[in-house]
Tab-separated table of C-alpha atoms and ligand atoms in Angstrom:
chain	number	residue	atom	x	y	z
P	1	MET	CA	0.000	0.000	0.000
P	2	ALA	CA	1.578	3.221	-1.164
P	3	ASP	CA	1.047	6.794	-0.151
P	4	VAL	CA	0.975	9.135	-3.171
P	5	ASP	CA	2.313	12.649	-2.512
P	6	GLY	CA	6.028	12.518	-1.729
P	7	THR	CA	6.024	8.766	-2.356
P	8	LEU	CA	4.932	8.341	-5.989
P	9	THR	CA	5.670	11.954	-6.911
P	10	ASP	CA	8.902	13.813	-7.540
P	11	GLU	CA	10.113	16.629	-5.286
P	12	ASP	CA	8.202	19.172	-7.408
P	13	GLY	CA	4.925	17.323	-6.762
P	14	SER	CA	4.525	15.897	-10.268
P	15	GLU	CA	4.012	12.171	-10.801
P	16	SER	CA	7.357	10.375	-10.818
P	17	PRO	CA	7.841	8.466	-14.094
P	18	ALA	CA	10.171	6.015	-12.283
P	19	ALA	CA	7.627	5.335	-9.520
P	20	CYS	CA	4.713	5.003	-11.956
P	21	LYS	CA	6.653	2.534	-14.082
P	22	THR	CA	7.485	0.364	-11.072
P	23	VAL	CA	3.872	0.426	-9.820
P	24	ARG	CA	2.853	-1.128	-13.157
P	25	ARG	CA	5.735	-3.617	-12.900
P	26	LEU	CA	4.621	-4.745	-9.426
P	27	GLU	CA	1.081	-5.389	-10.668
P	28	GLN	CA	2.466	-7.306	-13.656
P	29	CYS	CA	4.459	-9.428	-11.152
P	30	GLY	CA	1.209	-10.341	-9.400
P	31	ILE	CA	1.794	-7.994	-6.472
P	32	THR	CA	-1.385	-6.069	-5.634
P	33	VAL	CA	-0.791	-2.331	-5.285
P	34	GLY	CA	-3.174	-0.017	-3.427
P	35	PHE	CA	-3.144	3.681	-2.569
P	36	VAL	CA	-3.452	5.185	0.910
P	37	SER	CA	-3.375	8.947	0.603
P	38	GLY	CA	-4.672	12.296	1.797
P	39	ARG	CA	-6.030	12.979	-1.703
P	40	HIS	CA	-9.746	12.784	-2.363
P	41	LEU	CA	-11.282	9.675	-3.879
P	42	SER	CA	-11.923	10.774	-7.475
P	43	ASN	CA	-8.312	11.916	-7.811
P	44	LEU	CA	-7.063	8.522	-6.621
P	45	GLU	CA	-9.530	6.661	-8.833
P	46	ALA	CA	-8.103	8.456	-11.882
P	47	LEU	CA	-4.550	7.634	-10.796
P	48	ALA	CA	-5.530	4.002	-10.148
P	49	GLN	CA	-6.905	3.730	-13.667
P	50	GLN	CA	-3.839	5.382	-15.154
P	51	LEU	CA	-1.401	3.097	-13.299
P	52	GLU	CA	-3.626	0.015	-13.648
P	53	ILE	CA	-3.573	-0.940	-9.990
P	54	SER	CA	-5.976	-3.555	-8.612
P	55	GLY	CA	-5.724	-2.994	-4.848
P	56	PRO	CA	-7.705	-0.922	-2.347
P	57	ILE	CA	-7.967	2.841	-2.437
P	58	ILE	CA	-7.909	4.669	0.871
P	59	ALA	CA	-8.531	8.398	0.454
P	60	GLU	CA	-8.719	11.441	2.740
P	61	ASN	CA	-6.098	10.058	5.142
P	62	GLY	CA	-8.173	7.024	6.052
P	63	ALA	CA	-11.662	8.549	6.019
P	64	VAL	CA	-12.871	7.081	2.706
P	65	ALA	CA	-12.101	3.657	1.247
P	66	LYS	CA	-12.870	1.141	-1.490
P	67	LEU	CA	-11.607	-2.443	-1.700
P	68	THR	CA	-10.928	-2.165	-5.435
P	69	PRO	CA	-10.628	0.852	-7.751
P	70	ASP	CA	-13.998	0.114	-9.417
P	71	GLY	CA	-15.750	-1.145	-6.260
P	72	GLU	CA	-18.282	0.588	-4.011
P	73	ILE	CA	-17.357	3.133	-1.345
P	74	LEU	CA	-17.283	1.336	2.010
P	75	ASP	CA	-19.413	2.519	4.906
P	76	LEU	CA	-16.751	3.201	7.544
P	77	GLY	CA	-19.160	5.180	9.730
P	78	TYR	CA	-17.215	8.440	9.611
P	79	SER	CA	-18.879	11.852	9.538
P	80	ARG	CA	-17.863	15.246	8.175
P	81	GLU	CA	-20.023	17.150	10.652
P	82	PRO	CA	-17.423	17.611	13.445
P	83	ALA	CA	-14.829	19.020	10.998
P	84	LEU	CA	-17.308	21.380	9.301
P	85	LYS	CA	-18.476	22.628	12.686
P	86	GLU	CA	-14.876	23.419	13.712
P	87	LEU	CA	-14.126	25.063	10.358
P	88	ASN	CA	-17.108	27.384	10.758
P	89	ARG	CA	-16.025	28.205	14.275
P	90	LEU	CA	-12.493	29.071	13.045
P	91	LYS	CA	-13.994	31.317	10.356
P	92	GLN	CA	-15.844	33.251	13.043
P	93	LEU	CA	-12.815	33.443	15.342
P	94	PHE	CA	-10.356	34.494	12.606
P	95	PRO	CA	-12.402	36.480	10.059
P	96	GLY	CA	-10.811	36.535	6.589
P	97	ALA	CA	-7.904	34.274	7.593
P	98	ILE	CA	-9.358	30.921	6.525
P	99	ARG	CA	-9.169	29.873	2.881
P	100	GLU	CA	-10.797	26.569	1.963
P	101	ARG	CA	-8.857	24.663	-0.680
P	102	GLU	CA	-10.648	24.116	-3.997
P	103	ASP	CA	-10.968	20.358	-3.564
P	104	ASN	CA	-12.913	20.735	-0.314
P	105	ALA	CA	-16.104	20.326	-2.340
P	106	GLU	CA	-14.896	16.910	-3.528
P	107	ARG	CA	-14.187	15.637	-0.020
P	108	LEU	CA	-16.578	13.454	1.954
P	109	VAL	CA	-15.117	13.592	5.491
P	110	ASP	CA	-11.821	15.520	5.663
P	111	VAL	CA	-11.809	19.344	5.540
P	112	VAL	CA	-8.803	21.072	3.921
P	113	PHE	CA	-7.902	24.739	4.234
P	114	PHE	CA	-5.150	27.328	4.570
P	115	ILE	CA	-4.902	29.938	7.295
P	116	ASP	CA	-3.186	33.295	6.845
P	117	GLY	CA	-1.432	35.221	9.593
P	118	VAL	CA	-2.407	33.009	12.555
P	119	ALA	CA	0.071	30.643	14.242
P	120	HIS	CA	-0.830	26.953	14.300
P	121	SER	CA	-0.477	26.909	18.074
P	122	VAL	CA	-3.117	29.654	18.365
P	123	VAL	CA	-5.506	27.740	16.084
P	124	ARG	CA	-4.909	24.531	18.007
P	125	GLU	CA	-5.798	26.207	21.319
P	126	GLN	CA	-9.193	27.151	19.932
P	127	LEU	CA	-10.153	23.746	18.611
P	128	GLY	CA	-12.448	21.255	20.283
P	129	ASP	CA	-12.191	17.462	20.161
P	130	ILE	CA	-10.979	17.146	16.574
P	131	GLN	CA	-7.891	16.051	14.602
P	132	TYR	CA	-5.976	19.063	13.277
P	133	TYR	CA	-2.764	18.613	11.347
P	134	ASP	CA	-0.526	20.024	8.671
P	135	SER	CA	0.180	17.474	5.914
P	136	GLY	CA	2.947	19.676	4.515
P	137	TYR	CA	0.650	20.719	1.675
P	138	VAL	CA	-2.507	21.900	3.462
P	139	LEU	CA	-4.196	21.945	6.882
P	140	HIS	CA	-6.686	19.222	7.714
P	141	LEU	CA	-9.596	18.945	10.133
P	142	MET	CA	-11.113	15.533	10.678
P	143	GLU	CA	-13.133	13.560	13.181
P	144	ARG	CA	-10.907	11.920	15.802
P	145	GLY	CA	-10.005	8.254	15.510
P	146	ILE	CA	-9.540	8.200	11.729
P	147	SER	CA	-6.125	7.317	10.373
P	148	LYS	CA	-4.598	5.676	7.339
P	149	GLY	CA	-3.268	2.800	9.427
P	150	ARG	CA	-6.510	2.131	11.253
P	151	THR	CA	-8.553	2.082	8.049
P	152	LEU	CA	-6.126	-0.265	6.295
P	153	LEU	CA	-6.267	-2.549	9.311
P	154	ARG	CA	-10.096	-2.478	9.128
P	155	LEU	CA	-9.992	-3.537	5.458
P	156	LEU	CA	-7.887	-6.542	6.423
P	157	ASN	CA	-9.440	-7.511	9.746
P	158	GLU	CA	-13.113	-6.515	9.472
P	159	MET	CA	-13.585	-6.924	5.738
P	160	GLY	CA	-11.154	-9.800	5.256
P	161	TYR	CA	-9.468	-8.219	2.266
P	162	GLN	CA	-7.973	-11.139	0.282
P	163	ASP	CA	-7.436	-12.973	3.609
P	164	LEU	CA	-4.271	-10.929	4.035
P	165	SER	CA	-2.728	-10.305	7.423
P	166	PRO	CA	-0.783	-7.156	8.356
P	167	THR	CA	2.440	-9.160	8.012
P	168	GLU	CA	1.616	-9.814	4.351
P	169	THR	CA	1.190	-6.115	3.624
P	170	LEU	CA	3.964	-3.620	2.945
P	171	VAL	CA	3.208	0.042	3.660
P	172	ILE	CA	5.207	2.821	2.018
P	173	GLY	CA	4.986	6.511	2.873
P	174	ASP	CA	6.942	9.702	3.403
P	175	SER	CA	5.447	11.882	6.120
P	176	PRO	CA	3.812	12.173	9.571
P	177	THR	CA	0.410	11.305	8.037
P	178	ASP	CA	1.888	7.833	7.440
P	179	ILE	CA	2.945	7.244	11.060
P	180	SER	CA	-0.224	5.236	11.821
P	181	LEU	CA	0.717	2.882	8.955
P	182	PHE	CA	4.267	2.515	10.263
P	183	GLU	CA	2.993	1.832	13.771
P	184	LEU	CA	0.317	-0.722	12.862
P	185	PHE	CA	2.088	-2.625	10.081
P	186	PRO	CA	5.368	-4.398	10.829
P	187	TYR	CA	6.734	-4.067	7.288
P	188	SER	CA	7.096	-0.435	6.398
P	189	VAL	CA	9.265	1.723	4.193
P	190	LEU	CA	9.888	5.409	4.706
P	191	ILE	CA	10.676	7.362	1.562
P	192	PRO	CA	12.685	10.430	2.638
P	193	ASN	CA	11.095	13.745	1.669
P	194	PRO	CA	13.232	16.931	1.778
P	195	ARG	CA	10.087	18.991	2.570
P	196	LEU	CA	9.919	17.549	6.100
P	197	THR	CA	11.245	19.528	9.056
P	198	ASP	CA	13.911	17.887	11.252
P	199	THR	CA	11.284	17.170	13.920
P	200	GLN	CA	8.956	15.524	11.392
P	201	ARG	CA	11.825	13.534	9.880
P	202	ARG	CA	12.877	12.202	13.279
P	203	ALA	CA	9.275	11.245	14.115
P	204	VAL	CA	8.817	9.179	10.958
P	205	GLU	CA	12.283	7.624	11.075
P	206	ARG	CA	11.582	6.427	14.617
P	207	VAL	CA	8.661	4.213	13.545
P	208	ALA	CA	9.489	3.102	9.996
P	209	ARG	CA	11.135	-0.291	9.567
P	210	TYR	CA	13.296	0.645	6.578
P	211	VAL	CA	14.334	3.966	5.060
P	212	SER	CA	15.031	4.139	1.318
P	213	ASP	CA	18.241	5.728	0.071
P	214	LEU	CA	16.629	7.999	-2.499
P	215	PHE	CA	14.052	10.783	-2.174
P	216	CYS	CA	10.382	10.704	-3.207
P	217	GLY	CA	9.443	8.737	-6.374
P	218	ASP	CA	13.021	7.590	-6.955
P	219	GLY	CA	13.016	6.077	-3.451
P	220	PHE	CA	9.774	4.221	-4.178
P	221	ALA	CA	11.164	2.928	-7.481
P	222	GLU	CA	14.333	1.717	-5.740
P	223	VAL	CA	12.323	-0.281	-3.194
P	224	ALA	CA	9.766	-1.577	-5.705
P	225	ILE	CA	12.484	-2.862	-8.056
P	226	HIS	CA	13.980	-4.865	-5.157
P	227	ILE	CA	10.562	-6.345	-4.400
P	228	ALA	CA	9.947	-7.265	-8.042
P	229	MET	CA	13.405	-8.841	-8.323
P	230	ALA	CA	12.785	-10.845	-5.141
P	231	ARG	CA	9.692	-12.223	-6.908
P	232	GLY	CA	11.855	-13.129	-9.881
P	233	CYS	CA	10.286	-10.649	-12.289
M	1	MG	MG1	2.885	11.703	1.456
């Protein structure tokens, strides 16, 4: 299961040709590839079609999921109400400072926005019982208890995805939003991302099992080629 931004992309945020090529190679080797990302579902569905993956899609940092790219959206029981309530409260507290990102309309649970001229610590002090984090690209508000790792575990344990156990699943990611994957799955790869602060880098390095030598998409390609070769293809 691969994260997308910083994992299958290059440092400039564009899709990494090397990573995309190796995703296709893994699928051709009979290794199921899935996405677990902060992106919204329709974006990941398009990428899944483009890269011809057959595995699950987990969108919005764990809030939305499908078992296969052309399957139905699963009912995970998550709500957008708590995040929308907090967003509206922030708009009232900091008039003119909150800018919702364009893709907010596409999102089902997660709320994404930017905030101008207000320190994160000040925003955090004002928030109620909600997840608030900076993915490195945008700020997120989401109901507590949702994470990439927890949702992937639910697909395996509750929904019996392909009878796989966590030890038969490799998780690959680049940032603090992937920590839940690194904590819950014993086989994990951290792809270094130069955008991370030293504190963020230390936090992810502490929990990942293996760290690739190369940055971003090149790091993914490096790891994926080893996996394909180990399969003899
Ligand atoms: Mg990422």
